[in-house]
PDB file of C-alpha atoms in Angstrom:
ATOM      1  CA  UNK A   1     128.181 107.029 110.264  1.00 47.00           C
ATOM      2  CA  UNK A   2     131.310 105.760 108.532  1.00 52.00           C
ATOM      3  CA  UNK A   3     129.649 105.965 105.132  1.00 79.00           C
ATOM      4  CA  UNK A   4     128.673 109.584 105.777  1.00 83.00           C
ATOM      5  CA  UNK A   5     132.242 110.473 106.781  1.00 85.00           C
ATOM      6  CA  UNK A   6     133.603 108.758 103.684  1.00 87.00           C
ATOM      7  CA  UNK A   7     131.159 110.687 101.517  1.00 88.00           C
ATOM      8  CA  UNK A   8     132.218 113.940 103.159  1.00 91.00           C
ATOM      9  CA  UNK A   9     135.873 113.144 102.482  1.00 92.00           C
ATOM     10  CA  UNK A  10     135.103 112.313  98.853  1.00 92.00           C
ATOM     11  CA  UNK A  11     133.258 115.624  98.503  1.00 92.00           C
ATOM     12  CA  UNK A  12     136.139 117.537 100.092  1.00 92.00           C
ATOM     13  CA  UNK A  13     138.705 115.774  97.892  1.00 94.00           C
ATOM     14  CA  UNK A  14     136.702 116.810  94.831  1.00 94.00           C
ATOM     15  CA  UNK A  15     136.492 120.404  96.065  1.00 94.00           C
ATOM     16  CA  UNK A  16     140.219 120.593  96.779  1.00 94.00           C
ATOM     17  CA  UNK A  17     140.963 119.154  93.339  1.00 94.00           C
ATOM     18  CA  UNK A  18     138.771 121.777  91.694  1.00 94.00           C
ATOM     19  CA  UNK A  19     140.451 124.527  93.730  1.00 94.00           C
ATOM     20  CA  UNK A  20     143.918 123.257  92.793  1.00 94.00           C
ATOM     21  CA  UNK A  21     143.015 123.602  89.096  1.00 94.00           C
ATOM     22  CA  UNK A  22     141.717 127.139  89.694  1.00 94.00           C
ATOM     23  CA  UNK A  23     144.952 127.971  91.518  1.00 94.00           C
ATOM     24  CA  UNK A  24     146.992 126.773  88.526  1.00 95.00           C
ATOM     25  CA  UNK A  25     148.600 123.870  90.358  1.00 95.00           C
ATOM     26  CA  UNK A  26     149.818 120.670  88.722  1.00 95.00           C
ATOM     27  CA  UNK A  27     147.475 117.737  88.150  1.00 95.00           C
ATOM     28  CA  UNK A  28     149.177 115.729  90.862  1.00 95.00           C
ATOM     29  CA  UNK A  29     147.222 114.371  93.822  1.00 95.00           C
ATOM     30  CA  UNK A  30     148.722 115.614  97.106  1.00 94.00           C
ATOM     31  CA  UNK A  31     149.796 112.891  99.536  1.00 95.00           C
ATOM     32  CA  UNK A  32     146.993 113.851 101.943  1.00 93.00           C
ATOM     33  CA  UNK A  33     144.351 113.008  99.298  1.00 92.00           C
ATOM     34  CA  UNK A  34     145.906 109.753  97.950  1.00 95.00           C
ATOM     35  CA  UNK A  35     143.098 107.638  99.446  1.00 94.00           C
ATOM     36  CA  UNK A  36     140.546 109.748  97.557  1.00 93.00           C
ATOM     37  CA  UNK A  37     142.657 110.346  94.455  1.00 94.00           C
ATOM     38  CA  UNK A  38     139.868 109.530  92.003  1.00 94.00           C
ATOM     39  CA  UNK A  39     137.571 112.191  93.486  1.00 93.00           C
ATOM     40  CA  UNK A  40     140.426 114.721  93.636  1.00 93.00           C
ATOM     41  CA  UNK A  41     141.246 114.148  89.973  1.00 94.00           C
ATOM     42  CA  UNK A  42     137.589 114.412  88.973  1.00 94.00           C
ATOM     43  CA  UNK A  43     137.429 117.767  90.716  1.00 93.00           C
ATOM     44  CA  UNK A  44     140.648 118.880  89.066  1.00 94.00           C
ATOM     45  CA  UNK A  45     139.348 117.857  85.644  1.00 95.00           C
ATOM     46  CA  UNK A  46     135.990 119.541  86.202  1.00 92.00           C
ATOM     47  CA  UNK A  47     134.043 116.278  86.125  1.00 91.00           C
ATOM     48  CA  UNK A  48     131.075 115.639  88.370  1.00 88.00           C
ATOM     49  CA  UNK A  49     131.299 113.006  91.051  1.00 83.00           C
ATOM     50  CA  UNK A  50     128.635 111.008  89.234  1.00 71.00           C
ATOM     51  CA  UNK A  51     125.456 109.286  90.249  1.00 49.00           C
ATOM     52  CA  UNK A  52     127.271 106.943  92.611  1.00 49.00           C
ATOM     53  CA  UNK A  53     127.545 109.727  95.180  1.00 50.00           C
ATOM     54  CA  UNK A  54     124.027 111.079  94.800  1.00 46.00           C
ATOM     55  CA  UNK A  55     121.812 109.919  97.613  1.00 51.00           C
ATOM     56  CA  UNK A  56     118.348 108.711  96.621  1.00 51.00           C
ATOM     57  CA  UNK A  57     115.363 110.692  97.842  1.00 55.00           C
ATOM     58  CA  UNK A  58     113.461 108.985 100.612  1.00 62.00           C
ATOM     59  CA  UNK A  59     109.924 107.958  99.533  1.00 64.00           C
ATOM     60  CA  UNK A  60     108.359 109.893 102.418  1.00 65.00           C
ATOM     61  CA  UNK A  61     110.317 113.038 101.588  1.00 61.00           C
ATOM     62  CA  UNK A  62     109.362 112.701  97.946  1.00 62.00           C
ATOM     63  CA  UNK A  63     105.689 112.483  98.933  1.00 67.00           C
ATOM     64  CA  UNK A  64     106.032 115.545 101.179  1.00 66.00           C
ATOM     65  CA  UNK A  65     107.613 117.501  98.335  1.00 64.00           C
ATOM     66  CA  UNK A  66     104.943 116.494  95.832  1.00 66.00           C
ATOM     67  CA  UNK A  67     102.638 119.064  94.303  1.00 56.00           C
ATOM     68  CA  UNK A  68     100.356 119.170  97.326  1.00 56.00           C
ATOM     69  CA  UNK A  69     103.281 119.311  99.746  1.00 53.00           C
ATOM     70  CA  UNK A  70     104.788 122.482  98.312  1.00 54.00           C
ATOM     71  CA  UNK A  71     103.594 125.759  99.693  1.00 56.00           C
ATOM     72  CA  UNK A  72     103.899 128.865  97.571  1.00 56.00           C
ATOM     73  CA  UNK A  73     103.545 132.457  98.636  1.00 53.00           C
TER      74      UNK A  73
END
């Protein structure tokens, strides 16, 4: 569970950084986000969080989503 909470905080830091740029604020990490400063700055700079935060697809899920697993209307 801790890893999931950390990932959520990283995602939120990135989002708040991106919003700060849109709002015309300075490129200075707020005290609240110091622990996740790298993610905040990536959001501010418009960079993606990178592959490190992308969760791999479970083998079973991948099999379910294969060509035969997809239903089309």
